[in-house]
mmCIF file of C-alpha atoms and ligand atoms in Angstrom:
data_model
loop_
_atom_site.group_PDB
_atom_site.id
_atom_site.type_symbol
_atom_site.label_atom_id
_atom_site.label_comp_id
_atom_site.label_asym_id
_atom_site.label_seq_id
_atom_site.Cartn_x
_atom_site.Cartn_y
_atom_site.Cartn_z
ATOM 1 C CA MET A 233 0.000 0.000 0.000
ATOM 2 C CA ASP A 234 1.520 3.346 -0.970
ATOM 3 C CA MET A 235 1.319 6.542 1.045
ATOM 4 C CA TYR A 236 -1.612 7.840 -0.926
ATOM 5 C CA GLN A 237 -3.672 4.724 -0.301
ATOM 6 C CA LYS A 238 -2.781 4.850 3.367
ATOM 7 C CA ARG A 239 -3.900 8.446 3.624
ATOM 8 C CA GLU A 240 -7.173 7.535 1.947
ATOM 9 C CA MET A 241 -7.606 4.641 4.330
ATOM 10 C CA ARG A 242 -6.960 6.929 7.264
ATOM 11 C CA LYS A 243 -9.484 9.443 5.967
ATOM 12 C CA ASN A 244 -12.074 6.730 5.489
ATOM 13 C CA LYS A 245 -11.541 4.846 8.673
ATOM 14 C CA LYS A 246 -11.531 7.783 11.058
ATOM 15 C CA THR A 247 -15.284 7.944 10.836
ATOM 16 C CA ASP A 248 -15.697 4.238 11.636
ATOM 17 C CA GLU A 249 -18.950 3.613 13.546
ATOM 18 C CA SER A 250 -20.300 7.146 13.373
ATOM 19 C CA THR A 251 -20.848 8.132 9.782
ATOM 20 C CA LYS A 252 -19.807 5.152 7.705
ATOM 21 C CA SER A 253 -22.879 3.630 6.240
ATOM 22 C CA LEU A 254 -23.397 0.191 4.822
ATOM 23 C CA PRO A 255 -26.248 -0.684 2.531
ATOM 24 C CA SER A 256 -29.238 -0.883 4.808
ATOM 25 C CA THR A 257 -30.406 -4.220 3.532
ATOM 26 C CA SER A 258 -29.323 -7.016 1.260
ATOM 27 C CA ILE A 259 -30.916 -6.944 -2.164
ATOM 28 C CA ASN A 260 -33.063 -10.000 -1.522
ATOM 29 C CA TRP A 261 -34.907 -8.338 1.304
ATOM 30 C CA TYR A 262 -36.843 -5.564 -0.321
ATOM 31 C CA PRO A 263 -40.026 -4.745 1.615
ATOM 32 C CA GLY A 264 -42.382 -6.723 -0.630
ATOM 33 C CA HIS A 265 -40.361 -9.878 -0.208
ATOM 34 C CA MET A 266 -40.190 -9.342 3.529
ATOM 35 C CA ALA A 267 -43.953 -8.890 3.813
ATOM 36 C CA LYS A 268 -44.578 -12.059 1.805
ATOM 37 C CA THR A 269 -42.177 -14.061 3.950
ATOM 38 C CA LYS A 270 -43.768 -12.700 7.091
ATOM 39 C CA ARG A 271 -47.233 -13.706 5.898
ATOM 40 C CA GLN A 272 -45.987 -17.204 5.102
ATOM 41 C CA ILE A 273 -44.536 -17.564 8.583
ATOM 42 C CA GLU A 274 -47.751 -16.275 10.139
ATOM 43 C CA GLU A 275 -49.649 -18.974 8.217
ATOM 44 C CA ASP A 276 -47.220 -21.670 9.351
ATOM 45 C CA LEU A 277 -47.445 -20.495 12.949
ATOM 46 C CA LYS A 278 -51.140 -21.392 12.979
ATOM 47 C CA LEU A 279 -50.228 -25.026 12.427
ATOM 48 C CA ILE A 280 -47.547 -25.457 15.027
ATOM 49 C CA ASP A 281 -46.982 -25.549 18.782
ATOM 50 C CA ILE A 282 -43.335 -24.676 19.252
ATOM 51 C CA VAL A 283 -40.840 -22.525 17.360
ATOM 52 C CA VAL A 284 -37.196 -23.463 17.006
ATOM 53 C CA GLU A 285 -35.131 -20.439 16.057
ATOM 54 C CA ILE A 286 -31.752 -21.302 14.579
ATOM 55 C CA LEU A 287 -28.970 -18.871 15.441
ATOM 56 C CA ASP A 288 -25.298 -18.874 14.510
ATOM 57 C CA ALA A 289 -23.377 -19.704 17.687
ATOM 58 C CA ARG A 290 -20.532 -17.440 16.550
ATOM 59 C CA ILE A 291 -22.845 -14.431 16.454
ATOM 60 C CA PRO A 292 -25.907 -15.147 18.607
ATOM 61 C CA ILE A 293 -26.917 -11.483 18.724
ATOM 62 C CA SER A 294 -26.422 -10.535 15.084
ATOM 63 C CA SER A 295 -28.051 -13.719 13.797
ATOM 64 C CA LYS A 296 -31.180 -13.151 15.869
ATOM 65 C CA ASN A 297 -34.086 -11.423 14.227
ATOM 66 C CA PRO A 298 -35.616 -9.074 16.803
ATOM 67 C CA ASP A 299 -39.035 -9.192 15.110
ATOM 68 C CA VAL A 300 -39.504 -12.854 15.990
ATOM 69 C CA LYS A 301 -40.868 -12.148 19.429
ATOM 70 C CA GLU A 302 -43.717 -10.100 18.028
ATOM 71 C CA LEU A 303 -44.232 -12.497 15.149
ATOM 72 C CA ILE A 304 -44.668 -15.655 17.227
ATOM 73 C CA LYS A 305 -46.800 -14.007 19.923
ATOM 74 C CA ASP A 306 -47.384 -16.471 22.772
ATOM 75 C CA LYS A 307 -45.821 -19.489 21.068
ATOM 76 C CA LYS A 308 -42.970 -21.043 22.997
ATOM 77 C CA ILE A 309 -39.538 -20.672 21.446
ATOM 78 C CA ILE A 310 -36.334 -22.672 21.680
ATOM 79 C CA GLU A 311 -33.076 -21.048 20.589
ATOM 80 C CA VAL A 312 -30.692 -23.351 18.771
ATOM 81 C CA LEU A 313 -27.117 -22.109 18.610
ATOM 82 C CA ASN A 314 -26.045 -23.966 15.524
ATOM 83 C CA LYS A 315 -22.500 -24.176 14.125
ATOM 84 C CA ALA A 316 -21.350 -24.485 17.726
ATOM 85 C CA ASP A 317 -18.504 -26.604 16.349
ATOM 86 C CA LEU A 318 -17.069 -23.435 14.787
ATOM 87 C CA ALA A 319 -17.573 -21.297 17.883
ATOM 88 C CA ASN A 320 -15.318 -20.875 20.893
ATOM 89 C CA ASP A 321 -15.929 -23.476 23.621
ATOM 90 C CA LYS A 322 -15.631 -21.057 26.513
ATOM 91 C CA MET A 323 -18.003 -18.661 24.810
ATOM 92 C CA ASN A 324 -20.442 -21.491 24.079
ATOM 93 C CA ALA A 325 -20.508 -22.204 27.802
ATOM 94 C CA LYS A 326 -20.921 -18.515 28.550
ATOM 95 C CA TRP A 327 -23.872 -18.258 26.198
ATOM 96 C CA SER A 328 -25.507 -21.378 27.657
ATOM 97 C CA LYS A 329 -25.189 -19.894 31.114
ATOM 98 C CA TYR A 330 -26.613 -16.605 29.926
ATOM 99 C CA TYR A 331 -29.708 -18.230 28.413
ATOM 100 C CA LYS A 332 -30.206 -20.400 31.458
ATOM 101 C CA SER A 333 -30.064 -17.468 33.842
ATOM 102 C CA ASN A 334 -32.588 -15.636 31.684
ATOM 103 C CA ASN A 335 -34.940 -18.631 31.546
ATOM 104 C CA ILE A 336 -34.538 -18.992 27.824
ATOM 105 C CA GLU A 337 -34.415 -22.524 26.424
ATOM 106 C CA ALA A 338 -31.264 -22.829 24.340
ATOM 107 C CA VAL A 339 -29.308 -25.723 22.843
ATOM 108 C CA LEU A 340 -25.899 -25.828 21.172
ATOM 109 C CA THR A 341 -25.806 -27.900 17.990
ATOM 110 C CA ASP A 342 -23.608 -28.965 15.131
ATOM 111 C CA SER A 343 -25.921 -29.909 12.302
ATOM 112 C CA ASN A 344 -23.095 -31.446 10.309
ATOM 113 C CA SER A 345 -22.231 -34.073 12.902
ATOM 114 C CA GLY A 346 -25.630 -34.175 14.577
ATOM 115 C CA LYS A 347 -24.238 -33.148 17.936
ATOM 116 C CA GLY A 348 -26.897 -31.676 20.186
ATOM 117 C CA MET A 349 -29.862 -33.098 18.256
ATOM 118 C CA ASN A 350 -30.922 -35.349 21.124
ATOM 119 C CA ASP A 351 -30.844 -32.343 23.445
ATOM 120 C CA VAL A 352 -33.084 -30.462 21.041
ATOM 121 C CA ILE A 353 -35.611 -33.303 21.119
ATOM 122 C CA LYS A 354 -35.497 -33.403 24.917
ATOM 123 C CA VAL A 355 -36.015 -29.665 25.208
ATOM 124 C CA ILE A 356 -38.915 -29.700 22.752
ATOM 125 C CA GLU A 357 -40.628 -32.403 24.811
ATOM 126 C CA LYS A 358 -39.912 -30.559 28.044
ATOM 127 C CA VAL A 359 -41.224 -27.239 26.751
ATOM 128 C CA ALA A 360 -44.347 -28.912 25.396
ATOM 129 C CA SER A 361 -45.032 -30.645 28.705
ATOM 130 C CA GLU A 362 -44.677 -27.342 30.540
ATOM 131 C CA ASP A 363 -46.813 -25.367 28.148
ATOM 132 C CA LYS A 364 -50.099 -24.864 29.956
ATOM 133 C CA MET A 365 -51.828 -23.538 26.870
ATOM 134 C CA LEU A 366 -50.856 -26.616 24.937
ATOM 135 C CA GLN A 367 -51.972 -28.919 27.709
ATOM 136 C CA ALA A 368 -55.177 -27.020 28.361
ATOM 137 C CA ASN A 369 -56.128 -27.339 24.734
ATOM 138 C CA LYS A 370 -58.059 -30.604 25.125
ATOM 139 C CA GLY A 371 -57.865 -31.625 21.518
ATOM 140 C CA ARG A 372 -54.137 -31.585 21.684
ATOM 141 C CA ILE A 373 -53.544 -33.942 24.571
ATOM 142 C CA GLY A 374 -51.840 -37.051 23.293
ATOM 143 C CA LYS A 375 -51.329 -35.470 19.906
ATOM 144 C CA THR A 376 -47.982 -34.785 18.353
ATOM 145 C CA ILE A 377 -46.047 -31.623 19.092
ATOM 146 C CA ARG A 378 -45.664 -29.675 15.888
ATOM 147 C CA VAL A 379 -42.529 -27.650 15.381
ATOM 148 C CA LEU A 380 -41.527 -24.877 12.995
ATOM 149 C CA VAL A 381 -37.902 -23.994 12.310
ATOM 150 C CA LEU A 382 -37.109 -20.322 11.741
ATOM 151 C CA GLY A 383 -33.890 -18.475 11.062
ATOM 152 C CA ILE A 384 -32.097 -15.948 8.921
ATOM 153 C CA PRO A 385 -30.329 -17.180 5.754
ATOM 154 C CA ASN A 386 -27.357 -19.526 5.994
ATOM 155 C CA VAL A 387 -27.561 -20.338 9.721
ATOM 156 C CA GLY A 388 -28.110 -24.003 8.916
ATOM 157 C CA LYS A 389 -31.889 -24.407 8.915
ATOM 158 C CA SER A 390 -31.926 -27.031 6.169
ATOM 159 C CA SER A 391 -28.986 -28.928 7.661
ATOM 160 C CA PHE A 392 -30.711 -28.894 11.034
ATOM 161 C CA ILE A 393 -33.975 -30.208 9.605
ATOM 162 C CA ASN A 394 -32.160 -32.881 7.596
ATOM 163 C CA ARG A 395 -30.318 -33.986 10.703
ATOM 164 C CA LEU A 396 -33.494 -34.362 12.709
ATOM 165 C CA ALA A 397 -35.195 -35.992 9.742
ATOM 166 C CA LYS A 398 -32.488 -38.617 9.342
ATOM 167 C CA LYS A 399 -33.382 -39.972 12.731
ATOM 168 C CA ALA A 400 -36.966 -39.876 11.692
ATOM 169 C CA SER A 401 -39.134 -42.079 9.573
ATOM 170 C CA ALA A 402 -40.109 -40.999 6.091
ATOM 171 C CA LYS A 403 -41.909 -37.764 5.498
ATOM 172 C CA VAL A 404 -45.569 -37.669 6.333
ATOM 173 C CA GLY A 405 -47.698 -36.634 3.415
ATOM 174 C CA ASN A 406 -50.516 -34.183 3.498
ATOM 175 C CA LYS A 407 -52.899 -34.807 6.306
ATOM 176 C CA PRO A 408 -56.481 -35.147 5.111
ATOM 177 C CA GLY A 409 -58.353 -31.999 5.918
ATOM 178 C CA VAL A 410 -55.247 -29.889 5.772
ATOM 179 C CA THR A 411 -55.600 -27.810 2.673
ATOM 180 C CA THR A 412 -52.058 -26.511 2.531
ATOM 181 C CA GLN A 413 -49.259 -28.411 0.828
ATOM 182 C CA LYS A 414 -47.409 -28.773 4.095
ATOM 183 C CA GLN A 415 -45.094 -31.704 4.530
ATOM 184 C CA TRP A 416 -44.423 -32.975 8.008
ATOM 185 C CA ILE A 417 -41.507 -35.017 9.195
ATOM 186 C CA ASN A 418 -41.913 -37.441 12.069
ATOM 187 C CA VAL A 419 -39.032 -36.835 14.451
ATOM 188 C CA ASN A 420 -40.335 -39.423 16.893
ATOM 189 C CA ASN A 421 -43.771 -40.555 17.963
ATOM 190 C CA LYS A 422 -44.300 -37.261 19.779
ATOM 191 C CA ILE A 423 -42.761 -34.627 17.535
ATOM 192 C CA GLN A 424 -43.435 -33.530 13.968
ATOM 193 C CA LEU A 425 -41.413 -30.971 12.112
ATOM 194 C CA LEU A 426 -42.594 -28.772 9.257
ATOM 195 C CA ASP A 427 -40.176 -29.635 6.465
ATOM 196 C CA THR A 428 -39.754 -26.092 5.167
ATOM 197 C CA PRO A 429 -38.225 -23.553 7.516
ATOM 198 C CA GLY A 430 -39.318 -19.953 7.780
ATOM 199 C CA ILE A 431 -36.599 -17.732 6.411
ATOM 200 C CA LEU A 432 -36.271 -14.630 8.530
ATOM 201 C CA TRP A 433 -34.871 -11.372 7.208
ATOM 202 C CA PRO A 434 -31.584 -10.315 8.729
ATOM 203 C CA LYS A 435 -31.683 -7.060 10.676
ATOM 204 C CA LEU A 436 -28.882 -4.825 9.576
ATOM 205 C CA GLY A 437 -29.534 -1.810 11.757
ATOM 206 C CA ARG A 438 -26.133 -1.517 13.359
ATOM 207 C CA GLN A 439 -22.976 -1.591 11.319
ATOM 208 C CA SER A 440 -21.460 -4.230 13.609
ATOM 209 C CA VAL A 441 -24.419 -6.516 12.908
ATOM 210 C CA ALA A 442 -24.130 -6.077 9.147
ATOM 211 C CA LEU A 443 -20.432 -6.824 9.365
ATOM 212 C CA ASN A 444 -20.933 -9.961 11.464
ATOM 213 C CA LEU A 445 -23.485 -11.196 8.960
ATOM 214 C CA ALA A 446 -21.096 -10.471 6.101
ATOM 215 C CA TYR A 447 -18.216 -12.288 7.834
ATOM 216 C CA THR A 448 -20.317 -15.399 8.341
ATOM 217 C CA GLY A 449 -21.708 -15.221 4.813
ATOM 218 C CA THR A 450 -25.315 -14.497 5.691
ATOM 219 C CA ILE A 451 -25.338 -11.400 3.549
ATOM 220 C CA LYS A 452 -23.425 -11.376 0.315
ATOM 221 C CA ASP A 453 -20.003 -9.858 0.699
ATOM 222 C CA ASN A 454 -20.404 -8.006 -2.575
ATOM 223 C CA ILE A 455 -22.583 -5.451 -0.819
ATOM 224 C CA ILE A 456 -19.504 -4.170 0.958
ATOM 225 C CA ASP A 457 -16.094 -3.461 -0.515
ATOM 226 C CA SER A 458 -13.893 -6.463 0.180
ATOM 227 C CA THR A 459 -10.969 -4.342 1.411
ATOM 228 C CA GLU A 460 -13.225 -2.762 3.989
ATOM 229 C CA LEU A 461 -14.707 -6.091 4.967
ATOM 230 C CA VAL A 462 -11.364 -7.732 5.605
ATOM 231 C CA TYR A 463 -10.144 -4.593 7.397
ATOM 232 C CA TYR A 464 -13.063 -4.719 9.834
ATOM 233 C CA PHE A 465 -12.733 -8.462 10.199
ATOM 234 C CA VAL A 466 -9.072 -8.338 11.204
ATOM 235 C CA LYS A 467 -9.784 -5.366 13.478
ATOM 236 C CA ASP A 468 -12.605 -7.300 15.173
ATOM 237 C CA MET A 469 -10.467 -10.397 15.509
ATOM 238 C CA ILE A 470 -7.769 -8.406 17.286
ATOM 239 C CA GLU A 471 -10.222 -6.552 19.518
ATOM 240 C CA LYS A 472 -11.964 -9.777 20.490
ATOM 241 C CA GLY A 473 -8.777 -11.551 21.458
ATOM 242 C CA TYR A 474 -8.199 -13.703 18.378
ATOM 243 C CA LEU A 475 -4.954 -12.126 17.136
ATOM 244 C CA ASN A 476 -3.139 -15.377 17.843
ATOM 245 C CA ASN A 477 -5.479 -17.279 15.564
ATOM 246 C CA ILE A 478 -4.407 -15.024 12.710
ATOM 247 C CA VAL A 479 -0.732 -15.110 13.611
ATOM 248 C CA GLU A 480 -0.756 -18.900 13.748
ATOM 249 C CA ARG A 481 -2.868 -19.516 10.674
ATOM 250 C CA TYR A 482 -0.778 -17.240 8.451
ATOM 251 C CA LYS A 483 2.532 -18.073 10.129
ATOM 252 C CA LEU A 484 3.222 -14.430 10.868
ATOM 253 C CA ASP A 485 6.096 -13.358 13.089
ATOM 254 C CA PRO A 486 4.442 -12.575 16.445
ATOM 255 C CA ASN A 487 7.109 -10.028 17.401
ATOM 256 C CA GLU A 488 6.812 -8.251 14.111
ATOM 257 C CA ILE A 489 3.021 -8.116 14.505
ATOM 258 C CA GLN A 490 3.357 -6.729 18.034
ATOM 259 C CA ASP A 491 5.754 -4.082 16.714
ATOM 260 C CA ILE A 492 3.224 -3.092 14.062
ATOM 261 C CA LEU A 493 0.463 -2.866 16.649
ATOM 262 C CA ASN A 494 2.622 -0.744 18.950
ATOM 263 C CA ASP A 495 3.952 1.538 16.221
ATOM 264 C CA GLU A 496 2.998 5.070 17.191
ATOM 265 C CA ASN A 497 3.848 6.350 13.725
ATOM 266 C CA TYR A 498 0.717 4.788 12.350
ATOM 267 C CA MET A 499 -2.964 5.308 12.917
ATOM 268 C CA GLU A 500 -4.849 2.237 14.066
ATOM 269 C CA ASN A 501 -6.308 1.586 10.627
ATOM 270 C CA GLU A 502 -2.856 1.719 9.083
ATOM 271 C CA ARG A 503 -1.592 -0.831 11.587
ATOM 272 C CA ILE A 504 -4.453 -3.157 10.674
ATOM 273 C CA MET A 505 -3.762 -2.677 6.972
ATOM 274 C CA ASN A 506 -0.090 -3.408 7.569
ATOM 275 C CA ILE A 507 -1.025 -6.716 9.162
ATOM 276 C CA ILE A 508 -3.314 -7.537 6.242
ATOM 277 C CA ASP A 509 -0.427 -6.726 3.904
ATOM 278 C CA LYS A 510 1.728 -9.233 5.795
ATOM 279 C CA ILE A 511 -0.928 -11.908 5.368
ATOM 280 C CA ALA A 512 -1.265 -11.049 1.673
ATOM 281 C CA LEU A 513 2.476 -11.436 1.198
ATOM 282 C CA LYS A 514 2.371 -14.838 2.889
ATOM 283 C CA ARG A 515 -0.466 -15.948 0.649
ATOM 284 C CA GLY A 516 0.783 -14.417 -2.574
ATOM 285 C CA ALA A 517 -2.160 -12.056 -2.924
ATOM 286 C CA ILE A 518 -0.077 -9.650 -4.987
ATOM 287 C CA LEU A 519 -0.930 -7.792 -8.170
ATOM 288 C CA SER A 520 1.429 -6.407 -10.799
ATOM 289 C CA GLY A 521 3.596 -3.585 -9.512
ATOM 290 C CA ALA A 522 3.830 -5.319 -6.122
ATOM 291 C CA ARG A 523 0.435 -4.002 -5.120
ATOM 292 C CA ILE A 524 -1.607 -5.963 -2.593
ATOM 293 C CA ASP A 525 -4.589 -7.836 -4.026
ATOM 294 C CA TYR A 526 -7.088 -6.939 -1.335
ATOM 295 C CA GLU A 527 -9.960 -8.646 -3.053
ATOM 296 C CA LYS A 528 -8.060 -11.900 -3.112
ATOM 297 C CA ILE A 529 -6.764 -11.714 0.450
ATOM 298 C CA SER A 530 -10.212 -10.726 1.664
ATOM 299 C CA THR A 531 -11.712 -13.805 0.023
ATOM 300 C CA ILE A 532 -8.986 -16.020 1.429
ATOM 301 C CA ILE A 533 -9.296 -14.775 5.012
ATOM 302 C CA LEU A 534 -13.091 -14.756 5.113
ATOM 303 C CA ASN A 535 -13.442 -18.159 3.464
ATOM 304 C CA GLU A 536 -10.995 -19.610 5.941
ATOM 305 C CA PHE A 537 -12.944 -18.073 8.799
ATOM 306 C CA ARG A 538 -16.188 -19.543 7.439
ATOM 307 C CA GLU A 539 -14.592 -22.959 7.075
ATOM 308 C CA GLY A 540 -13.323 -22.847 10.646
ATOM 309 C CA LYS A 541 -9.687 -22.772 9.577
ATOM 310 C CA LEU A 542 -8.960 -19.759 11.773
ATOM 311 C CA GLY A 543 -9.980 -21.796 14.794
ATOM 312 C CA TYR A 544 -12.966 -21.649 17.104
ATOM 313 C CA ILE A 545 -14.230 -18.107 17.130
ATOM 314 C CA THR A 546 -17.179 -16.369 18.719
ATOM 315 C CA LEU A 547 -17.555 -12.716 17.867
ATOM 316 C CA GLU A 548 -20.266 -11.723 20.334
ATOM 317 C CA GLU A 549 -20.607 -12.175 24.054
ATOM 318 C CA PRO A 550 -23.723 -12.118 26.170
HETATM 319 N N1 LIG B 609 -19.627 -26.280 10.641
HETATM 320 C C1 LIG B 609 -20.947 -26.282 10.525
HETATM 321 N N2 LIG B 609 -21.511 -25.962 9.334
HETATM 322 C C2 LIG B 609 -22.842 -25.980 9.255
HETATM 323 C C3 LIG B 609 -23.665 -26.329 10.342
HETATM 324 N N3 LIG B 609 -24.956 -26.232 9.918
HETATM 325 C C4 LIG B 609 -24.916 -25.864 8.641
HETATM 326 N N4 LIG B 609 -23.661 -25.702 8.224
HETATM 327 C C5 LIG B 609 -23.212 -25.259 6.900
HETATM 328 O O1 LIG B 609 -23.712 -23.939 6.690
HETATM 329 C C6 LIG B 609 -24.084 -23.756 5.332
HETATM 330 C C7 LIG B 609 -25.536 -23.326 5.270
HETATM 331 O O2 LIG B 609 -26.343 -24.390 5.721
HETATM 332 P P1 LIG B 609 -27.884 -24.555 5.286
HETATM 333 O O3 LIG B 609 -28.429 -25.692 6.044
HETATM 334 O O4 LIG B 609 -28.001 -24.561 3.827
HETATM 335 O O5 LIG B 609 -28.450 -23.190 5.868
HETATM 336 P P2 LIG B 609 -29.904 -22.564 5.663
HETATM 337 O O6 LIG B 609 -30.208 -21.809 6.896
HETATM 338 O O7 LIG B 609 -30.860 -23.613 5.247
HETATM 339 O O8 LIG B 609 -29.606 -21.559 4.478
HETATM 340 P P3 LIG B 609 -30.701 -20.884 3.477
HETATM 341 O O9 LIG B 609 -31.576 -21.969 2.947
HETATM 342 O O10 LIG B 609 -29.824 -20.245 2.436
HETATM 343 O O11 LIG B 609 -31.436 -19.865 4.268
HETATM 344 C C8 LIG B 609 -23.805 -25.084 4.644
HETATM 345 O O12 LIG B 609 -22.541 -24.992 4.046
HETATM 346 C C9 LIG B 609 -23.797 -26.090 5.777
HETATM 347 O O13 LIG B 609 -23.004 -27.207 5.515
HETATM 348 C C10 LIG B 609 -23.037 -26.657 11.590
HETATM 349 O O14 LIG B 609 -23.669 -26.926 12.615
HETATM 350 N N5 LIG B 609 -21.685 -26.608 11.605
HETATM 351 MG MG1 LIG B 610 -32.061 -23.811 3.516
#
């Protein structure tokens, strides 16, 4: 990066949280689409007893849609922190404790391996048995508990459903008298799952939320400049105590990195960019004229994060 680029970077980054604006929503979520999705979920809610909301364990706050509470009204909800295998163990425990102390039912899962699925089943049965409304509703006693899976894009809704379905017998066809085309999956003799999840719209109000969703791949990274995205990612990693993960993954010299971070001659954003430059050099993300290929290094770093190659990382704490 030459001096001019660095100056530009400095100019841009000074404003960080305050004035920098990201696109307010991903292209797929224009208001009409959102309204249609909402209506669909409202229809599905009429058919079910319990909601399972899938969150990304690495970003339990950013991956939660705050409208859900209003949407589901008095339906009971279970939070599933999926992709727990990619998240930090200590933070997983911290989040579990947080939910417990707030009387929120929450389960950590890995929908690839199936870890946590039995806990989900147990919690569904427990919640159903405690739900007075469900029990009071005479017609429902002895009937199956019907479950709807909700979640923002890419959190693992389909993987989660497939995992539960694998344990289950074949799909149940349309029930006579049910006019919709709904397909139900028998999870066991007590629980049925609607086979299509409700896709919630991500809430991009705060910049940090939009960034978290871009890091994890929930919103397309082409809505934000890749140099900026990787800049914020590395900055967040350092601030959240994951500098070592980067140093180790890219075989950087820890002393050299410390020197960069302590160098008073640079603004913070320049220090971050210098570290990214080091990674780019290691990975050969170089263009003609020895310029850094930020697009390439951005893709490399973020893909490796998404694949878990940077280690177990949780970006939000309770
Ligand atoms: N490591 C890990 N990867 C997961 C887990 N669950 C899902 N994935 C991966 O995350 C990606 C998205 O999973 P999907 O099940 O398609 O997510 P979805 O919520 O159905 O996504 P949309 O249908 O696009 O809204 C896939 O590459 C999955 O393999 C998990 O628990 N751990
Ligand atoms: Mg899906």
